[in-house]
Amino acid sequence: MALQIDRRSLVLGGALGLGALALPAGRGLAQLPRATGFTHNVASGEPGPDSMLLWTRYQPTTDATIRLDAEVALDPDFSKIVSGGSVRTGPYRDWTAKITVDGLRPGTVYWYRFIAPDGSRSPVGRTKTLPVGPTQRFGLAVFSCSNFPIGWFNAYAHAAARDDLDLWMHVGDYIYEYSADHDANQAAGRRVDPANAILTIADYRLRYACYRADPDLQRLHQMAPMVAFWDDHESANDSWEGGAQNHHPDTEGDWNPRRAAAMQVYHEWMPVSDEPWKAYPIGTLATLYRTETRLLARTQQANLAPLFAAADPDAALKTFRDGIWQDPSATMMGSTQESWLAHALKTNARATHWQMVGVGTIVGRTLMPANALDWLRRDASAKTIKEFTDDLRAAKDGLPMWMDRWDGYPAARSRLLRAAQQADADLVMLSGDSHNAWAFELSEDGKPAGVEFGGHSVTSNGFEGSFAADPLNVARGFVATNPELRWADTSRRGYMMFDIGPQQVAGEWLFMQTVKARTTALSGSHRMAVQKGRRVFAA
């Protein structure tokens, strides 16, 4: 049986395996009492038709390297064991363990567990391989932006309790790097560890241990496989290859060690392979793509602040719009990944009905509506008013709200959408980051290129934190301002669920009643669909 321990012990157990770090602080932490055994349940990911990656964490009583054995069965009682293997782990990877098992059957539910050297067993996980050949239906849930102190992971709990979903996808901001006191209006009982903003390997490990101690997140991972990739908060806000908005070299040192620490710990704690991007075939139904748009090749976001401070801001903005903003060397993916995706779309569009591409940030063009200042709360700070005023000024010149999204990189966005058009792909983009819900009909060169389901957050605050106006009026304002936008919700948290069929992909935004208390009650939902060959939403 797995060791039963409280949340605080789980969190401590997740980051005190630091014996391999040649640091006084690491040696000191290693001497503290710590949880032992299977501290953070199990998880699975990287699904294939005949293989699966399995994850767990086992903390021994010493710092010695250990062997864990994995068993895979057709039943939860393990009377029919069909696969497995052995893996080593130790302090060098914080006692996390990953193993890919083979010899599985397509479209089949399996049960798995790990066995420790002392004979103890992990909790039992459930997973499912991808189908092969003609497939009539597949259920996918998409999550993003799960800020632990802001609220409870009710979206995870709701999804984990369903029996109509085959796979999870997390499109980024699985953790947040901020200090414990960064966010106002935190939920009771959601204090995050460590209290400081995370910078080092030890910091990142403890932060993941804190998140992964959450029972609803554990249950999510335990019930189905996950395809996951990072966005910015797994490292630092608005990160790119060479830095981040929330990294300050003068006080926090060089960016590269922090970036390396963030990537290393992500690979330790998540059920993911080391492949930077990947395609997952779902029979003849769809191809699902995991991309990387943050730390490996993204060029630095444009900074409009100097333009707003210029003697003639409008002239400066127009010069930027017609010049630097259009620079083709600005990239989200880098040329290698762009080429991979373009070739994959062309090949897979002939083999599968839908091309479903997961990306960290919104692709649809989004300008700030002209009456946005009227929506602000009466107690809005001068900083907030200035930010919205600047966004409105940029919008008058056709510039987007945030340069961190795909419309901040218009040449790269055009290359992405043209690749889909040239492949004759039925493109469905799956995105997160904005904390709000959006439905875009993407176009390029005046022709439809596909649709985008922009996901709202699991917990992170959306526009409701800034606006006092009726959310329905806010959504109408955004839709009226932005030709690609067909629907929006800017005030509720939750997750997206997709019912994928040969002739239609139906997406549903599910809204949790609250994130300030632990409950799976819903406050509503919204459903939209795209039909095969249409590349716009059904009426």
Coordinates of C-alpha atoms in Angstrom, one line a residue, residues 95 110 127 142 259 357 369 499 517:
W95 CA 13.5 10.4 -6.9
Y110 CA -4.8 -0.6 -18.7
T127 CA -4.4 4.7 -18.6
V142 CA -7.9 20.6 -22.3
R259 CA 15.9 28.4 -17.7
V357 CA -2.6 21.6 -32.7
P369 CA -12.5 47.3 -27.7
D499 CA -16.1 15.3 -28.5
A517 CA -14.1 26.5 -2.2

